Amino acid sequence: MNHIAHWIGGATRKGTSGRVGPVHNPATGEQIAEVDLASESEVNQAVAVAREAAEGWRAASLAKRAAVLFTFRELLAGRKDALAAIVTREHGKVAADAAGEVARGLENVEFATGIPHLMKGGFSEQAATGVDVYSIRQPLGVVAGITPFNFPAMVPLWMCATAIAAGNAFVLKPSEKDPSAALWLAGLWREAGLPDGVFTVVNGDKEAVDAILAHPDVAAVSFVGSTPIARYIYETGTANGKRVQALGGAKNHMVVLPDAELDAAADAAISAGYGAAGERCMAISVVVAVGEIADPLVAAIAERLPGIRIGDGADPGSEMGPLISAQHRDRVASYIEAGVTAGAKVIEDGRKSGRIPEKGFFLGATLLDNVTPEMSVYTDEIFGPVLSVVRVETYAEAVELINSNEYGNGTAIFTRDGGAARRFQFDVNAGMVGVNVPIPVPVAYYSFGGWKASLFGDTHMYGPDGIHFFTRSKVVTSRWPDPGTSKIDLGFPQTDKSDLPKP
Ligand code: NAD
């Protein structure tokens, strides 16, 4: 049995808690490894090592930090296929999708190579007579990332590239379901010349997370996962005095107006609804069909469903892989049943699809029509290959539906009317909006984040917001007086305007 340990002080370290968790290949259903689950004392040891490393790393020049980032970028770009294969083996997503995940993670590293520019402060010469004022941004010290199973390479890269470039030591607690990508990245950081202890991996579950949230030396926590856990992380972390950004779940709506290009909308619904078997926080799970486009749209989506090739992600012919676990597959399947019971019209039932492999955690693509807002298939994040169609009569009803939803991660509109698209962008309550783009994940020089129950905290992830999150501002007011020019003044300091003419 392959054993997955922690990474502390620049080397693997076997766990001492005596607790391990199983890691499966979801395409075969077989357990392929066991992963150490850290105790509180192991987390404390890891943070102590990171704290020491943080002191040295924040003193490293910007030029040196950028050079490490450039080398890391080169290594990652050169070996991206190896990382994608690890993602496919433990997560199950198909090779092309895993390659896309690595590519989007790589973008964040490329952004972070510009750290000398990104860390620049401001300078005001002569703010008062003989006084200059300037601002600088400094790292926080030890910061932690807690990441979900569905992007085991990209989400850690969202966080660690910026955090490390900014001069912090980064402690990663990856998902215990697919932890190998994190360990692989740790080795790559070392090879890139990152000093030992600046990148740490502690594997674990709630016990490790709680130890991170309680640790006084962890200054900030960046979290991505489901909404109930995001809320818990935000509330606990901030109560313990930490800076926290916690990204949660989603229920992303795609509005299709009557004038939309039908084939493009149907293709987008298939790609964004069933890609990664629906296990994306930016997956489209609700198609909102406005007016008379509903019948032809449902028909066009249904017509495409038999063409989706479902199979082992390692097989280059597969387009949709398995779900992460048997338990999750059964949970997703239970939602299909709930939809049927609640009166949704089943266009395709993934439980009955004859085209899925027998072994592994597979479920076929499901399409439900006539879904209404009170049904659990609509209210809950299913996180599987289940696409619901809600029919409305007007644009206003479509926007009202989205704005009333608990979540506000991403949303999209499909139309040929630029005015309607612009109005949608203005009206809709969501953090990321696509116009004829179903999965509007921002490029690395913008930032990623949702609204409402999809994000707790003030800053979005990566890009400019990431730099802001992983640094704090300091403002210096400075004077270099000539000897003998000082005087005592007990008044509150103010800028000198005494030589202005009286009005
Ligand atoms: P999850 O919330 O179960 O787990 C996320 C992390 O929290 C893992 O590291 C896990 O070990 C830890 N965790 C789990 N239960 C915990 C508990 N009780 N106490 C403390 N820590 C705990 O999420 P997941 O199933 O790994 O990932 C899927 C979820 O993540 C979906 O809801 C998806 O929408 C969301 N997600 C959101 C985004 C985003 O950017 N908004 C991106 C990717 C995934």
Coordinates of C-alpha atoms and ligand atoms in Angstrom, one line a residue:
M1 CA 0.0 0.0 0.0
N2 CA 1.4 3.4 -1.0
H3 CA 1.8 5.6 2.0
I4 CA 1.4 9.4 1.8
A5 CA 3.2 11.3 4.6
H6 CA 3.5 15.0 5.4
W7 CA 6.1 17.5 4.1
I8 CA 7.8 19.4 6.8
G9 CA 11.2 21.3 6.7
G10 CA 11.8 20.4 3.1
A11 CA 11.4 16.6 3.5
T12 CA 8.7 14.0 3.8
R13 CA 7.8 13.2 7.4
K14 CA 5.9 10.1 8.4
G15 CA 2.9 10.8 10.6
T16 CA 2.9 9.9 14.3
S17 CA -0.8 10.2 15.1
G18 CA -1.5 6.6 14.2
R19 CA -4.4 7.8 12.1
V20 CA -4.6 7.3 8.3
G21 CA -7.3 7.8 5.7
P22 CA -7.9 5.9 2.4
V23 CA -7.1 7.3 -1.0
H24 CA -8.9 5.7 -4.0
N25 CA -8.7 5.6 -7.7
P26 CA -12.3 6.6 -8.4
A27 CA -12.2 5.1 -11.9
T28 CA -11.6 1.6 -10.5
G29 CA -13.0 2.0 -7.0
E30 CA -9.7 0.5 -5.6
Q31 CA -7.9 1.9 -2.6
I32 CA -4.5 2.9 -3.9
A33 CA -2.9 4.6 -0.9
E34 CA -3.3 5.6 2.7
V35 CA -2.6 9.1 3.9
D36 CA -1.4 10.3 7.3
L37 CA -4.0 12.3 9.3
A38 CA -2.1 14.8 11.5
S39 CA -2.7 15.3 15.2
E40 CA -2.7 18.7 16.8
S41 CA 0.9 18.2 18.0
E42 CA 2.0 17.4 14.5
V43 CA 0.4 20.6 13.2
N44 CA 2.2 22.5 15.9
Q45 CA 5.5 21.0 14.9
A46 CA 4.9 22.0 11.3
V47 CA 3.9 25.5 12.2
A48 CA 7.0 25.9 14.4
V49 CA 9.2 25.0 11.4
A50 CA 7.3 27.3 9.1
R51 CA 7.6 30.2 11.6
E52 CA 11.4 29.9 11.7
A53 CA 11.5 29.7 7.9
A54 CA 9.3 32.7 7.5
E55 CA 11.8 34.9 9.3
G56 CA 14.5 34.2 6.7
W57 CA 12.2 34.2 3.7
R58 CA 10.7 37.6 4.3
A59 CA 14.3 39.0 4.4
A60 CA 15.1 37.4 1.0
S61 CA 15.3 40.1 -1.7
L62 CA 12.5 40.5 -4.1
A63 CA 14.9 39.5 -6.9
K64 CA 15.6 36.2 -5.2
R65 CA 12.0 35.5 -4.5
A66 CA 11.1 36.3 -8.1
A67 CA 14.0 34.0 -9.3
V68 CA 12.6 31.1 -7.3
L69 CA 9.2 31.7 -8.7
F70 CA 10.6 31.8 -12.3
T71 CA 12.4 28.5 -11.7
F72 CA 9.3 26.9 -10.2
R73 CA 7.3 28.1 -13.2
E74 CA 9.8 26.5 -15.6
L75 CA 9.8 23.2 -13.7
L76 CA 6.0 23.1 -13.5
A77 CA 5.6 23.9 -17.2
G78 CA 8.1 21.2 -18.1
R79 CA 6.4 18.5 -16.0
K80 CA 2.8 19.5 -16.2
D81 CA 1.7 16.2 -17.6
A82 CA 3.1 14.3 -14.6
L83 CA 1.0 16.5 -12.3
A84 CA -2.1 16.1 -14.4
A85 CA -1.7 12.3 -14.3
I86 CA -1.6 12.4 -10.5
V87 CA -4.8 14.5 -10.5
T88 CA -6.5 12.0 -12.8
R89 CA -5.4 9.0 -10.7
E90 CA -6.7 10.3 -7.4
H91 CA -9.5 12.7 -8.5
G92 CA -10.8 10.8 -11.5
K93 CA -11.2 13.8 -13.9
V94 CA -10.2 13.1 -17.5
A95 CA -6.7 13.9 -18.8
A96 CA -7.7 17.0 -20.8
D97 CA -9.5 18.4 -17.8
A98 CA -6.6 17.7 -15.5
A99 CA -4.3 19.4 -18.0
G100 CA -6.6 22.5 -17.9
E101 CA -6.5 22.6 -14.1
V102 CA -2.7 22.5 -14.1
A103 CA -2.6 25.2 -16.8
R104 CA -4.8 27.5 -14.8
G105 CA -2.7 26.9 -11.7
L106 CA 0.4 27.7 -13.8
E107 CA -1.1 31.1 -14.7
N108 CA -1.1 32.0 -11.0
V109 CA 2.6 31.2 -10.7
E110 CA 3.3 33.3 -13.8
F111 CA 1.3 36.2 -12.2
A112 CA 3.3 35.8 -9.0
T113 CA 6.7 36.0 -10.8
G114 CA 5.9 39.7 -11.1
I115 CA 6.1 40.1 -7.3
P116 CA 8.7 43.0 -7.3
H117 CA 6.1 45.1 -9.2
L118 CA 3.1 43.7 -7.3
M119 CA 4.6 44.6 -3.9
K120 CA 5.4 48.2 -4.8
G121 CA 4.0 50.7 -2.3
G122 CA 3.3 54.4 -2.8
F123 CA 5.5 57.4 -2.0
S124 CA 4.5 61.0 -1.4
E125 CA 7.4 63.4 -1.3
Q126 CA 7.0 66.6 0.7
A127 CA 3.7 65.6 2.3
A128 CA 4.5 68.3 4.8
T129 CA 7.5 70.6 4.7
G130 CA 10.6 68.3 4.8
V131 CA 8.4 65.3 5.5
D132 CA 7.9 62.3 3.2
V133 CA 5.2 59.7 3.6
Y134 CA 5.3 56.2 2.0
S135 CA 3.5 52.9 2.2
I136 CA 5.0 49.4 2.0
R137 CA 3.4 46.0 2.0
Q138 CA 4.9 43.3 4.2
P139 CA 4.2 39.6 4.5
L140 CA 2.1 38.2 7.3
G141 CA 4.4 35.4 8.5
V142 CA 2.9 31.9 8.6
V143 CA -0.2 31.6 6.5
A144 CA -2.3 28.4 5.8
G145 CA -4.3 27.1 2.9
I146 CA -7.1 24.5 3.3
T147 CA -8.2 23.1 0.0
P148 CA -11.0 20.9 -1.5
F149 CA -10.8 17.6 -3.4
N150 CA -12.0 18.9 -6.7
F151 CA -9.0 20.9 -7.7
P152 CA -6.1 19.2 -5.9
A153 CA -3.4 21.1 -8.0
M154 CA -5.0 24.4 -9.1
V155 CA -6.5 25.6 -5.8
P156 CA -3.2 25.1 -3.8
L157 CA -1.5 27.0 -6.6
W158 CA -4.0 29.8 -6.4
M159 CA -2.9 30.3 -2.9
C160 CA 0.7 29.3 -2.5
A161 CA 2.2 31.1 -5.5
T162 CA 1.0 34.5 -4.2
A163 CA 1.6 33.8 -0.5
I164 CA 5.1 32.6 -1.0
A165 CA 6.1 35.3 -3.6
A166 CA 4.9 37.9 -1.0
G167 CA 7.4 36.5 1.5
N168 CA 5.2 34.3 3.7
A169 CA 5.7 30.7 4.8
F170 CA 2.8 28.6 3.5
V171 CA 1.3 25.6 5.3
L172 CA -1.1 23.6 3.1
K173 CA -3.7 21.2 4.4
P174 CA -4.9 19.5 1.2
S175 CA -8.0 17.4 0.8
E176 CA -7.4 14.0 2.4
K177 CA -9.2 12.4 -0.6
D178 CA -6.5 13.3 -3.2
P179 CA -3.4 14.6 -1.4
S180 CA -0.6 13.5 -3.7
A181 CA -0.6 16.6 -5.9
A182 CA 0.3 18.7 -2.9
L183 CA 3.3 16.5 -2.1
W184 CA 4.4 16.6 -5.7
L185 CA 4.3 20.4 -5.6
A186 CA 6.3 20.4 -2.4
G187 CA 9.1 18.5 -4.1
L188 CA 9.0 21.0 -7.0
W189 CA 9.3 24.0 -4.7
R190 CA 12.4 22.5 -3.1
E191 CA 14.0 21.8 -6.5
A192 CA 13.2 25.4 -7.5
G193 CA 15.4 26.6 -4.6
L194 CA 12.7 27.5 -2.1
P195 CA 14.3 27.4 1.4
D196 CA 13.2 24.4 3.5
G197 CA 10.1 25.2 5.7
V198 CA 8.6 27.8 3.5
F199 CA 6.3 25.3 1.9
T200 CA 4.7 22.7 4.2
V201 CA 2.1 20.1 3.7
V202 CA 0.2 18.7 6.7
N203 CA -2.2 16.0 5.7
G204 CA -5.3 15.5 7.7
D205 CA -9.0 16.0 8.4
K206 CA -11.0 18.2 10.9
E207 CA -8.4 17.6 13.7
A208 CA -5.6 19.2 11.6
V209 CA -7.9 22.0 10.4
D210 CA -8.9 22.8 14.0
A211 CA -5.3 22.9 15.1
I212 CA -4.5 25.4 12.3
L213 CA -7.5 27.5 13.2
A214 CA -6.4 27.6 16.9
H215 CA -2.7 28.2 16.3
P216 CA -1.6 31.6 17.4
D217 CA 1.3 31.7 14.9
V218 CA -0.9 31.2 11.9
A219 CA -1.8 34.7 10.8
A220 CA -4.2 34.0 7.9
V221 CA -6.2 31.2 6.5
S222 CA -7.3 30.8 2.9
F223 CA -10.0 28.2 2.5
V224 CA -11.9 26.7 -0.4
G225 CA -14.5 24.0 0.1
S226 CA -18.2 23.6 0.8
T227 CA -20.3 26.4 2.3
P228 CA -21.0 24.9 5.8
I229 CA -17.3 24.3 6.3
A230 CA -16.4 27.7 4.8
R231 CA -18.7 29.4 7.3
Y232 CA -17.1 27.4 10.1
I233 CA -13.6 28.3 9.0
Y234 CA -14.5 32.0 8.7
E235 CA -16.2 32.2 12.1
T236 CA -13.6 30.2 14.0
G237 CA -10.6 31.7 12.3
T238 CA -11.7 35.3 12.7
A239 CA -12.8 34.6 16.3
N240 CA -9.2 33.6 16.9
G241 CA -7.9 36.8 15.4
K242 CA -6.9 35.6 12.0
R243 CA -7.4 37.1 8.6
V244 CA -9.7 34.6 6.7
Q245 CA -11.0 34.2 3.2
A246 CA -13.3 31.2 2.9
L247 CA -14.8 30.3 -0.5
G248 CA -17.8 28.1 -0.4
G249 CA -20.2 26.1 -2.6
A250 CA -22.2 27.2 -5.6
K251 CA -25.4 26.8 -7.6
N252 CA -24.5 28.4 -10.9
H253 CA -27.3 29.5 -13.3
M254 CA -27.0 29.9 -17.0
V255 CA -29.7 32.1 -18.5
V256 CA -30.6 31.5 -22.1
L257 CA -32.6 34.3 -23.7
P258 CA -35.0 33.6 -26.6
D259 CA -32.6 35.2 -29.1
A260 CA -29.5 33.1 -28.1
E261 CA -27.7 31.0 -30.6
L262 CA -29.2 27.6 -29.9
D263 CA -26.3 25.3 -30.7
A264 CA -23.8 27.4 -28.8
A265 CA -26.1 27.5 -25.7
A266 CA -26.6 23.7 -25.9
D267 CA -22.9 23.0 -26.3
A268 CA -22.1 25.3 -23.4
A269 CA -24.7 23.7 -21.1
I270 CA -23.2 20.2 -21.9
S271 CA -19.6 21.4 -21.4
A272 CA -20.2 23.3 -18.2
G273 CA -22.9 21.0 -16.7
Y274 CA -21.1 17.7 -17.2
G275 CA -17.4 18.6 -17.4
A276 CA -15.5 17.1 -14.4
A277 CA -18.7 15.1 -13.8
G278 CA -20.2 18.4 -12.4
E279 CA -17.6 18.5 -9.6
R280 CA -16.7 22.1 -10.2
C281 CA -17.6 25.1 -8.1
M282 CA -18.1 26.9 -11.4
A283 CA -20.2 24.1 -13.0
I284 CA -23.5 25.1 -14.5
S285 CA -26.1 23.2 -12.5
V286 CA -29.2 25.2 -13.5
V287 CA -30.2 26.3 -17.0
V288 CA -32.8 29.1 -16.9
A289 CA -34.7 28.9 -20.2
V290 CA -36.5 32.1 -21.0
G291 CA -39.7 32.0 -23.0
E292 CA -40.0 30.1 -26.3
I293 CA -36.4 28.8 -26.4
A294 CA -37.1 26.2 -23.7
D295 CA -38.4 23.4 -25.8
P296 CA -35.8 23.6 -28.6
L297 CA -33.0 24.1 -26.0
V298 CA -34.0 21.0 -23.9
A299 CA -34.2 19.0 -27.1
A300 CA -30.7 20.2 -28.2
I301 CA -29.1 19.4 -24.9
A302 CA -30.9 16.0 -24.8
E303 CA -29.7 15.2 -28.3
R304 CA -26.1 15.8 -27.3
L305 CA -26.2 13.6 -24.1
P306 CA -25.6 10.2 -25.8
G307 CA -22.4 11.6 -27.3
I308 CA -20.6 12.1 -24.0
R309 CA -17.9 9.5 -23.6
I310 CA -17.9 8.3 -20.0
G311 CA -14.9 6.3 -18.7
D312 CA -11.6 6.2 -16.9
G313 CA -9.9 9.6 -17.0
A314 CA -6.6 8.0 -17.9
D315 CA -8.1 6.8 -21.2
P316 CA -7.6 9.7 -23.7
G317 CA -11.0 8.9 -25.3
S318 CA -13.0 9.7 -22.1
E319 CA -14.7 13.0 -21.8
M320 CA -16.4 12.5 -18.3
G321 CA -14.8 10.6 -15.5
P322 CA -16.2 9.2 -12.2
L323 CA -17.2 10.9 -9.0
I324 CA -14.8 11.2 -6.1
S325 CA -16.3 8.4 -3.9
A326 CA -19.0 5.7 -3.8
Q327 CA -20.7 7.7 -1.0
H328 CA -20.8 10.9 -3.1
R329 CA -22.1 9.0 -6.1
D330 CA -24.9 7.6 -4.1
R331 CA -25.7 11.1 -2.6
V332 CA -25.9 12.5 -6.1
A333 CA -28.1 9.7 -7.3
S334 CA -30.4 10.3 -4.3
Y335 CA -31.0 13.8 -5.7
I336 CA -32.2 12.4 -9.0
E337 CA -34.7 10.3 -7.1
A338 CA -35.7 13.4 -5.0
G339 CA -36.2 15.3 -8.3
V340 CA -38.4 12.6 -9.7
T341 CA -40.5 12.4 -6.6
A342 CA -40.9 16.2 -6.5
G343 CA -42.3 16.2 -10.1
A344 CA -39.4 17.1 -12.3
K345 CA -39.5 15.7 -15.8
V346 CA -36.7 13.2 -16.4
I347 CA -35.2 13.7 -19.8
E348 CA -32.2 11.5 -19.1
D349 CA -31.6 9.5 -15.9
G350 CA -27.9 8.9 -15.3
R351 CA -28.6 6.0 -12.9
K352 CA -30.0 4.0 -15.8
S353 CA -27.4 5.0 -18.4
G354 CA -26.1 1.8 -20.0
R355 CA -22.9 3.5 -21.2
I356 CA -21.0 3.7 -17.9
P357 CA -18.2 1.4 -16.7
E358 CA -19.2 -1.2 -14.1
K359 CA -16.3 -0.7 -11.7
G360 CA -15.5 2.7 -10.2
F361 CA -17.7 5.5 -8.9
F362 CA -19.4 6.4 -12.1
L363 CA -22.8 8.0 -12.7
G364 CA -24.3 8.9 -16.1
A365 CA -25.3 12.4 -17.1
T366 CA -28.8 13.4 -15.9
L367 CA -31.1 16.1 -17.4
L368 CA -34.2 17.2 -15.4
D369 CA -36.7 19.6 -17.0
N370 CA -39.5 21.6 -15.3
V371 CA -37.5 22.0 -12.1
T372 CA -39.0 24.5 -9.7
P373 CA -37.3 26.6 -7.0
E374 CA -38.6 24.7 -4.0
M375 CA -37.3 21.3 -5.2
S376 CA -34.1 20.1 -3.5
V377 CA -32.4 19.5 -6.9
Y378 CA -32.7 23.3 -7.2
T379 CA -31.9 24.5 -3.7
D380 CA -29.0 22.2 -2.9
E381 CA -25.5 22.1 -4.4
I382 CA -25.5 18.5 -5.8
F383 CA -21.9 18.6 -7.2
G384 CA -22.5 15.9 -9.7
P385 CA -23.6 15.4 -13.4
V386 CA -27.2 16.6 -12.8
L387 CA -28.4 19.5 -14.9
S388 CA -31.8 21.1 -14.0
V389 CA -33.8 23.2 -16.4
V390 CA -36.0 25.9 -14.9
R391 CA -38.5 27.6 -17.3
V392 CA -39.4 31.2 -16.8
E393 CA -41.3 33.7 -19.0
T394 CA -39.1 36.8 -18.8
Y395 CA -35.6 38.2 -18.3
A396 CA -36.8 39.8 -15.0
E397 CA -37.9 36.4 -13.6
A398 CA -34.6 34.9 -14.5
V399 CA -32.6 37.6 -12.7
E400 CA -35.0 37.4 -9.7
L401 CA -34.4 33.6 -9.5
I402 CA -30.6 34.1 -9.5
N403 CA -30.7 37.0 -7.0
S404 CA -32.9 35.1 -4.6
N405 CA -30.6 32.1 -4.6
E406 CA -28.5 31.5 -1.5
Y407 CA -25.3 31.2 -3.6
G408 CA -23.6 33.8 -5.9
N409 CA -20.5 32.3 -7.3
G410 CA -20.7 32.4 -11.1
T411 CA -23.5 32.9 -13.6
A412 CA -23.8 33.3 -17.3
I413 CA -26.1 34.8 -19.9
F414 CA -26.5 33.5 -23.5
T415 CA -27.9 36.1 -25.9
R416 CA -27.2 38.0 -29.1
D417 CA -28.4 41.2 -27.5
G418 CA -25.5 43.3 -26.2
G419 CA -27.9 45.6 -24.3
A420 CA -29.5 42.7 -22.4
A421 CA -26.0 41.3 -21.6
R422 CA -24.9 44.6 -20.2
R423 CA -28.0 44.9 -18.1
F424 CA -27.5 41.4 -16.8
Q425 CA -24.0 42.3 -15.7
F426 CA -25.4 45.3 -13.9
D427 CA -28.4 43.5 -12.3
V428 CA -27.1 40.1 -11.2
N429 CA -25.9 39.3 -7.7
A430 CA -22.9 37.0 -8.3
G431 CA -19.1 37.5 -8.2
M432 CA -18.3 36.2 -11.6
V433 CA -20.4 36.8 -14.8
G434 CA -20.1 35.2 -18.2
V435 CA -21.5 36.7 -21.4
N436 CA -21.8 33.7 -23.8
V437 CA -19.1 32.1 -21.6
P438 CA -20.5 29.4 -19.3
I439 CA -17.5 29.1 -16.9
P440 CA -16.2 32.6 -16.3
V441 CA -13.2 31.8 -14.2
P442 CA -11.2 35.0 -14.2
V443 CA -7.6 35.0 -15.6
A444 CA -4.8 35.2 -13.0
Y445 CA -4.4 39.0 -13.2
Y446 CA -8.0 39.4 -12.0
S447 CA -9.3 37.7 -8.8
F448 CA -11.7 34.8 -8.3
G449 CA -14.6 34.9 -5.9
G450 CA -18.3 34.7 -5.4
W451 CA -20.9 36.6 -3.4
K452 CA -23.4 35.6 -0.7
A453 CA -22.9 32.1 0.7
S454 CA -20.2 31.4 -1.9
L455 CA -17.6 33.5 -0.1
F456 CA -17.0 34.6 3.5
G457 CA -14.5 37.4 3.9
D458 CA -13.6 40.6 2.1
T459 CA -11.1 39.6 -0.5
H460 CA -11.3 37.3 -3.5
M461 CA -8.7 34.7 -4.3
Y462 CA -5.4 35.2 -6.3
G463 CA -4.5 38.1 -8.5
P464 CA -4.5 41.6 -7.0
D465 CA -6.8 40.5 -4.1
G466 CA -4.4 37.6 -3.4
I467 CA -1.5 40.0 -3.0
H468 CA -3.7 42.2 -0.7
F469 CA -4.8 39.2 1.4
F470 CA -1.3 37.8 1.9
T471 CA 0.3 41.1 2.8
R472 CA -0.3 44.0 5.2
S473 CA 0.2 47.6 4.8
K474 CA 2.6 49.8 6.7
V475 CA 2.8 53.6 6.3
V476 CA 6.0 55.5 7.2
T477 CA 6.1 59.2 7.9
S478 CA 9.7 60.4 7.7
R479 CA 11.7 63.6 8.3
W480 CA 15.4 64.2 8.2
P481 CA 15.7 67.7 9.9
D482 CA 18.8 69.8 9.7
P483 CA 20.5 70.0 13.2
G484 CA 19.2 72.8 15.3
T485 CA 15.9 73.2 13.5
S486 CA 13.7 71.1 15.8
K487 CA 11.2 72.7 18.3
I488 CA 8.8 71.4 20.9
D489 CA 5.1 71.4 19.8
L490 CA 2.5 69.6 22.0
G491 CA -0.3 70.1 19.4
F492 CA -1.5 67.3 17.2
P493 CA 0.8 66.8 14.2
Q494 CA -0.6 68.6 11.1
T495 CA 0.7 69.6 7.8
D496 CA 2.2 73.1 7.7
K497 CA 0.1 75.6 5.7
S498 CA 1.1 78.7 7.6
D499 CA 2.8 80.4 4.7
L500 CA -0.5 80.5 2.7
P501 CA -2.1 83.9 2.2
K502 CA -5.1 84.5 4.5
P503 CA -8.3 84.5 2.5
Ligands
NAD1 P1 -15.2 20.2 2.0 O1 -15.8 21.4 2.6 O2 -15.8 18.9 2.4 O3 -13.6 20.1 2.3 C1 -12.8 21.2 2.1 C2 -11.6 21.1 3.1 O4 -12.1 21.2 4.4 C3 -10.8 19.8 3.0 O5 -9.5 20.1 3.2 C4 -11.4 19.0 4.2 O6 -10.4 18.1 4.8 C5 -11.8 20.1 5.2 N1 -12.9 19.7 6.0 C6 -13.9 18.9 5.7 N2 -14.8 18.8 6.7 C7 -14.3 19.6 7.7 C8 -14.8 19.9 9.1 N3 -15.9 19.4 9.5 N4 -14.0 20.7 9.8 C9 -12.9 21.2 9.3 N5 -12.4 21.0 8.1 C10 -13.1 20.2 7.3 O7 -15.3 20.3 0.4 P2 -14.9 19.2 -0.7 O8 -16.0 18.2 -0.7 O9 -13.5 18.8 -0.6 O10 -14.9 20.1 -2.0 C11 -16.1 20.4 -2.7 C12 -16.8 21.7 -2.3 O11 -15.8 22.8 -2.5 C13 -18.0 22.1 -3.1 O12 -19.0 22.6 -2.2 C14 -17.5 23.1 -4.1 O13 -18.5 24.0 -4.5 C15 -16.5 23.8 -3.2 N6 -15.5 24.5 -4.0 C16 -15.6 25.9 -4.1 C17 -14.7 26.6 -4.8 C18 -14.8 28.1 -4.9 O14 -13.9 28.7 -5.4 N7 -15.9 28.7 -4.4 C19 -13.7 26.0 -5.6 C20 -13.7 24.6 -5.5 C21 -14.6 23.9 -4.7

